[in-house]
Amino acid sequence: MSPIQQCIKNKDLKVKPIWIMRQAGRYLPEFRKIREKNSNFIELCLNKKLVPEITLQPLKRFDFDAAIIFSDILMVPYGLNQDVRFEKGYGPKLGELNLDLIEKVEIEYFEKRLSPIYQSIEEVKKNNLVLNKDLIGFIGAPWTVLFYMLNKKSPKKEINFNKFLNDEIMVKKLITILEKFLKIHIKKQVDSGSTIIQIFDSWAGLLNNKQLEELVYEPTKRLVDYTKSLGVPVICFPRGIKDYKIFEKETKPDVLNIDYMVDPNQISRDISCVIQGGLDPKFLLMEKTDMKKEAIKYLKIFEEKPYIFNLGHGVLPETNPEMVDYLVKLVKEYGK
Ligand code: CP3
């Protein structure tokens, strides 16, 4: 059994596996080199030769316990025929959303549009670098994907979601459509060889309690149950929410990824499922001694808990890969 599965299924405290969010990305010079020649990000995510290569880049350098397929949560709106672009220095830019057209999208059409992703997962699966390791597939949670589809850009640029949330009928319709297609996307990734699914809810922290109930807990719970029914563990990352305890009670994931804003000591007391993550990615920009101290803090707090080492958000593009190397070795040496 892989170290992460040992941690999740056997609650093995001796293994402290590690992988990091955005491990295949801009902090790696070998990724930047490919990216320079491939300016269209969506096309890159659909490139059956390059996606496996990029996915495996971090595993060639570091002894991570998992690969995560190089893709994006916005591939689902793309699959539903909404225009999605990434502009340098701006982030994602989505096109007009036509609910009537989206309601007519057929399953076969969606699966065909995203089929290069599934073929890339199959390809990665064949590689020896993932032997006895996990291959993580992922989706954006319904709320976060809906948010991008309606806001059409990152909330860092502009938020006026109260405007669209007032149209309750539209929001309900879109959530229902997304739930259907996110399930398909989960199933196809699992069928192609993903051994874990992570659900990213990057903008859960924007909502109040009543909105969380309807837009986060309820739809997420159904996706968690669905993933479990496929026999695959599910990790949830409701970034920025105040109360991870309620989230755990309402959605019951196998693993909960925590952000760097929450107190890990309190999490350790409150949460009963497996914990993942927490370390502020900014520590990887500091001196090794500072980072070591902070990483050890997390390892100590979760010593008596099943814990998967990871960050509290994606690794920053300005990170020196040497710091990642140092971190992986530190985690692997800890407690030996
Ligand atoms: O973790 C991994 O290595 C797997 C790949 C992965 C990417 N995006 C590749 C990517 C994963 C898991 C994601 C998830 C994702 N995408 C999220 C959830 C996690 C989070 O960050 O909160 C969100 C919100 C998105 C949407 C998205 N994609 C944004 C907002 C951006 C632009 C911001 C940025 O970092 O530039 C992207 C682009 C993106 N997705 C990049 C990568 C490597 C950078 C693209 C580039 O090279 O310019």
XYZ file of C-alpha atoms and ligand atoms in Angstrom:
384
model
C 0.000 0.000 0.000
C 1.271 3.504 -0.777
C 2.341 5.734 2.157
C -0.641 8.087 1.679
C -3.136 5.184 1.577
C -1.466 3.737 4.687
C -1.983 7.069 6.380
C -5.616 7.408 5.268
C -6.844 3.827 5.489
C -4.707 2.363 8.285
C -4.317 5.616 10.235
C -0.629 4.745 10.357
C 1.165 7.332 12.504
C 4.663 6.283 11.514
C 4.366 7.478 7.926
C 4.223 11.223 7.341
C 3.832 11.378 3.551
C 4.405 14.588 1.618
C 3.335 16.260 -1.622
C 2.663 19.949 -2.246
C -0.080 21.855 -4.014
C 1.068 23.325 -7.346
C 4.090 21.026 -7.193
C 4.138 21.043 -10.988
C 4.292 24.722 -11.789
C 6.155 27.935 -12.241
C 8.757 27.537 -9.461
C 10.348 24.802 -11.621
C 12.609 26.102 -14.433
C 11.793 23.007 -16.509
C 8.084 23.936 -16.315
C 8.754 27.568 -17.242
C 10.682 26.388 -20.272
C 7.680 24.415 -21.558
C 5.288 27.232 -20.625
C 7.303 29.823 -22.626
C 6.731 27.806 -25.778
C 3.054 27.119 -24.989
C 1.310 30.392 -24.375
C -2.217 28.961 -24.440
C -2.745 27.447 -20.986
C -5.926 25.540 -21.884
C -4.221 23.986 -24.897
C -1.302 23.048 -22.669
C -3.696 21.296 -20.255
C -4.994 19.284 -23.235
C -1.556 18.326 -24.557
C -1.219 14.554 -24.167
C 2.557 14.611 -24.475
C 3.306 17.601 -22.257
C 0.782 17.032 -19.437
C 2.368 13.700 -18.389
C 5.811 15.247 -18.681
C 4.887 18.265 -16.502
C 3.049 16.067 -13.973
C 6.186 13.958 -13.514
C 8.681 16.853 -13.387
C 8.498 17.288 -9.576
C 8.785 13.520 -9.007
C 12.024 13.449 -10.942
C 13.492 15.959 -8.509
C 11.882 15.168 -5.160
C 10.720 12.089 -3.276
C 7.065 13.171 -3.161
C 4.507 10.502 -2.250
C 2.030 11.593 -4.903
C 1.782 13.066 -8.360
C -1.096 15.461 -9.065
C -2.285 15.628 -12.626
C -1.297 18.900 -14.288
C -4.639 20.456 -15.155
C -6.962 23.161 -13.815
C -10.304 23.449 -12.062
C -11.463 25.682 -14.936
C -11.253 22.803 -17.422
C -14.832 21.983 -16.394
C -16.278 25.344 -17.603
C -14.161 24.798 -20.728
C -15.746 21.338 -21.111
C -19.161 23.008 -20.825
C -18.254 25.315 -23.701
C -17.695 28.527 -21.768
C -14.704 30.427 -23.103
C -11.742 30.256 -20.662
C -8.467 32.111 -21.136
C -5.464 32.821 -18.955
C -3.755 36.131 -19.432
C -0.243 36.702 -18.218
C -0.239 38.680 -14.977
C -4.057 38.739 -14.882
C -5.193 35.174 -14.219
C -8.264 33.516 -15.642
C -10.743 35.351 -17.863
C -14.013 33.609 -18.686
C -16.432 34.405 -21.478
C -20.170 35.002 -21.407
C -22.217 32.354 -19.675
C -25.272 31.174 -21.559
C -27.288 28.986 -19.211
C -29.623 27.769 -21.980
C -26.655 26.466 -23.972
C -24.941 24.972 -20.929
C -28.127 23.108 -20.019
C -27.993 21.457 -23.435
C -24.408 20.167 -23.191
C -24.390 16.401 -23.534
C -22.302 14.050 -21.434
C -20.573 12.545 -24.489
C -19.609 16.005 -25.735
C -18.162 17.021 -22.349
C -16.202 13.777 -21.997
C -14.809 14.132 -25.488
C -13.683 17.705 -24.909
C -11.818 16.664 -21.745
C -10.641 13.265 -22.985
C -6.976 14.344 -23.367
C -6.899 14.840 -19.558
C -8.052 11.259 -19.004
C -5.550 9.937 -21.529
C -2.781 11.858 -19.765
C -3.744 10.265 -16.439
C -3.490 6.827 -18.066
C -0.079 7.762 -19.403
C 1.245 8.968 -16.033
C -0.080 5.832 -14.395
C 2.198 3.695 -16.602
C 5.334 5.489 -15.410
C 7.591 3.873 -12.803
C 7.939 7.189 -10.987
C 4.431 6.707 -9.565
C 4.945 3.088 -8.557
C 3.619 2.647 -4.998
C 2.649 6.321 -5.012
C -0.665 8.036 -5.443
C -1.908 9.830 -8.504
C -4.194 12.647 -7.428
C -7.045 13.790 -9.625
C -9.007 16.879 -8.687
C -11.989 19.120 -9.253
C -13.026 22.562 -8.123
C -15.928 22.455 -5.674
C -19.279 23.515 -7.174
C -19.223 26.886 -5.376
C -15.727 27.860 -6.526
C -16.361 26.771 -10.128
C -19.742 28.544 -10.150
C -18.043 31.612 -8.748
C -15.547 31.763 -11.646
C -18.256 31.026 -14.214
C -20.358 33.959 -13.024
C -17.700 36.397 -11.809
C -15.608 35.558 -14.915
C -12.380 36.460 -13.162
C -10.556 36.086 -9.866
C -12.183 37.810 -6.879
C -8.791 39.432 -6.352
C -9.768 41.554 -9.382
C -13.399 42.240 -8.609
C -16.179 40.710 -6.550
C -19.826 41.426 -7.023
C -21.174 38.032 -6.185
C -24.063 39.304 -4.108
C -25.449 40.563 -7.392
C -25.522 37.118 -8.996
C -26.373 35.251 -5.797
C -29.658 37.171 -5.740
C -30.717 35.239 -8.838
C -31.470 32.127 -6.811
C -33.088 30.173 -9.627
C -30.067 30.593 -11.853
C -27.630 29.693 -9.056
C -29.633 26.547 -8.228
C -29.752 25.497 -11.876
C -26.043 26.045 -12.347
C -25.119 24.191 -9.137
C -27.203 21.220 -10.314
C -25.545 21.189 -13.729
C -22.101 21.505 -12.175
C -22.745 18.694 -9.734
C -23.645 16.394 -12.616
C -20.560 17.220 -14.670
C -18.167 17.326 -11.706
C -19.273 13.773 -10.898
C -18.509 12.752 -14.467
C -15.109 14.433 -14.237
C -14.374 12.584 -10.969
C -15.474 9.239 -12.417
C -13.402 9.622 -15.581
C -10.297 10.555 -13.586
C -10.761 7.551 -11.290
C -11.381 5.206 -14.235
C -8.176 6.480 -15.852
C -6.088 5.715 -12.769
C -6.426 8.477 -10.169
C -6.178 6.952 -6.703
C -7.335 10.011 -4.711
C -9.589 12.977 -5.533
C -9.013 16.426 -4.056
C -11.838 18.976 -4.054
C -10.572 22.580 -4.122
C -12.981 25.148 -2.677
C -10.682 28.144 -2.921
C -13.395 30.757 -2.354
C -15.412 29.052 0.402
C -14.067 31.764 2.731
C -16.167 34.438 0.991
C -19.503 33.063 2.201
C -21.634 33.554 5.325
C -23.063 30.613 7.304
C -26.363 30.350 5.460
C -24.631 30.504 2.080
C -22.086 27.911 3.238
C -24.896 25.508 4.059
C -26.499 25.727 0.598
C -23.550 26.395 -1.676
C -20.717 24.539 0.045
C -21.724 21.851 2.561
C -24.676 20.312 0.730
C -23.219 20.017 -2.790
C -19.778 19.072 -1.442
C -21.269 16.319 0.730
C -22.870 14.762 -2.355
C -19.548 14.827 -4.244
C -17.703 13.382 -1.226
C -20.244 10.539 -1.001
C -20.001 9.972 -4.732
C -16.190 9.760 -4.665
C -16.267 7.389 -1.687
C -18.756 5.191 -3.577
C -16.085 4.737 -6.254
C -13.737 3.328 -3.606
C -11.343 6.268 -3.688
C -10.425 8.566 -0.751
C -11.399 12.207 -1.001
C -9.527 15.265 0.293
C -11.407 18.539 0.799
C -9.805 21.967 0.875
C -12.381 24.608 1.863
C -9.848 27.428 1.923
C -10.461 30.327 4.242
C -13.488 29.028 6.136
C -13.659 29.946 9.812
C -14.907 26.621 11.122
C -13.301 23.455 9.795
C -15.086 21.471 12.518
C -18.537 22.224 11.087
C -17.225 21.537 7.592
C -15.991 18.120 8.707
C -19.289 17.308 10.415
C -21.339 18.358 7.385
C -19.282 16.805 4.561
C -17.273 13.933 6.173
C -14.252 13.834 3.874
C -11.490 11.256 4.373
C -8.922 14.045 4.580
C -9.192 17.741 5.339
C -6.551 20.105 3.924
C -6.117 23.131 6.190
C -5.024 26.614 5.136
C -2.305 28.596 6.897
C -4.723 30.974 8.638
C -6.084 28.395 11.075
C -4.442 27.385 14.324
C -3.096 23.844 13.830
C -3.323 23.173 17.588
C -7.022 23.833 17.534
C -7.419 21.727 14.377
C -5.619 18.881 16.110
C -8.139 19.068 18.977
C -11.270 19.608 16.840
C -10.859 17.435 13.754
C -11.081 13.664 13.778
C -10.341 12.820 10.125
C -6.876 12.760 8.528
C -5.297 16.227 8.235
C -3.255 17.511 5.309
C -1.293 20.715 4.839
C -1.106 23.960 6.745
C 2.421 25.323 6.302
C 2.368 28.877 4.932
C 4.044 28.738 1.490
C 5.837 32.000 2.366
C 8.115 30.023 4.694
C 9.675 28.512 1.582
C 10.874 32.002 0.652
C 12.683 32.433 3.998
C 15.902 31.101 5.475
C 16.161 27.328 5.796
C 16.313 27.551 9.598
C 13.047 29.539 9.763
C 11.300 27.128 7.453
C 12.613 24.124 9.342
C 11.279 25.488 12.618
C 7.812 26.022 11.158
C 7.715 22.639 9.369
C 8.758 20.870 12.594
C 5.990 22.745 14.392
C 3.382 21.088 12.136
C 5.066 17.674 12.382
C 5.090 17.895 16.195
C 1.485 19.057 16.498
C 0.302 16.212 14.257
C 2.738 13.584 15.545
C -0.047 11.520 17.121
C -2.449 12.014 14.209
C -2.519 10.618 10.695
C -1.048 13.593 8.817
C -0.091 14.234 5.198
C 2.465 17.009 4.936
C 1.513 19.774 2.467
C 1.175 23.555 2.360
C -1.684 25.844 3.334
C -1.981 26.955 -0.313
C -0.049 26.428 -3.562
C 3.740 26.771 -3.650
C 4.657 30.305 -4.765
C 6.230 30.785 -8.222
C 9.253 32.612 -6.707
C 10.169 29.588 -4.536
C 13.656 28.182 -4.963
C 13.336 24.445 -5.786
C 16.232 23.852 -3.400
C 13.933 24.840 -0.523
C 11.412 22.231 -1.647
C 14.190 19.637 -1.731
C 15.208 20.637 1.788
C 11.603 20.421 3.014
C 10.969 16.968 1.521
C 14.164 15.575 3.065
C 13.339 17.145 6.409
C 9.866 15.579 6.494
C 11.223 12.182 5.411
C 13.952 12.266 8.064
C 11.641 13.374 10.868
C 11.071 10.730 13.484
C 13.369 8.203 11.803
O -1.225 21.404 -7.950
C -0.788 21.090 -9.079
O 0.431 21.037 -9.348
C -1.783 20.648 -10.138
C -2.184 21.645 -11.038
C -3.188 22.710 -10.655
C -3.241 23.936 -11.354
N -4.331 24.612 -10.918
C -2.308 24.361 -12.411
C -2.164 25.790 -12.696
C -4.227 22.714 -9.718
C -4.589 21.677 -8.673
C -4.948 23.920 -9.900
C -6.170 24.260 -9.140
C -6.750 25.593 -9.277
N -6.856 26.356 -10.406
C -7.394 26.294 -8.225
C -7.584 25.760 -6.823
C -6.371 25.938 -5.989
C -6.030 27.375 -5.665
O -5.024 27.844 -6.183
O -6.799 27.998 -4.921
C -7.847 27.516 -8.750
C -8.578 28.605 -7.991
C -7.509 27.547 -10.141
C -7.811 28.594 -11.110
C -6.562 29.219 -11.596
N -5.667 28.611 -12.448
C -6.078 30.513 -11.308
C -6.753 31.522 -10.377
C -4.890 30.656 -12.010
C -4.062 31.906 -12.139
C -3.337 32.216 -10.885
C -1.905 31.823 -11.007
O -1.430 31.110 -10.112
O -1.299 32.259 -11.971
C -4.627 29.450 -12.687
C -3.473 29.138 -13.538
C -2.668 27.923 -13.213
N -3.168 26.695 -12.885
C -1.249 27.822 -13.226
C -0.928 26.494 -12.918
C 0.434 25.872 -12.865
C -0.311 28.952 -13.606
C -0.383 29.107 -15.079
C 0.832 29.732 -15.680
O 1.814 29.024 -15.904
O 0.759 30.918 -15.994
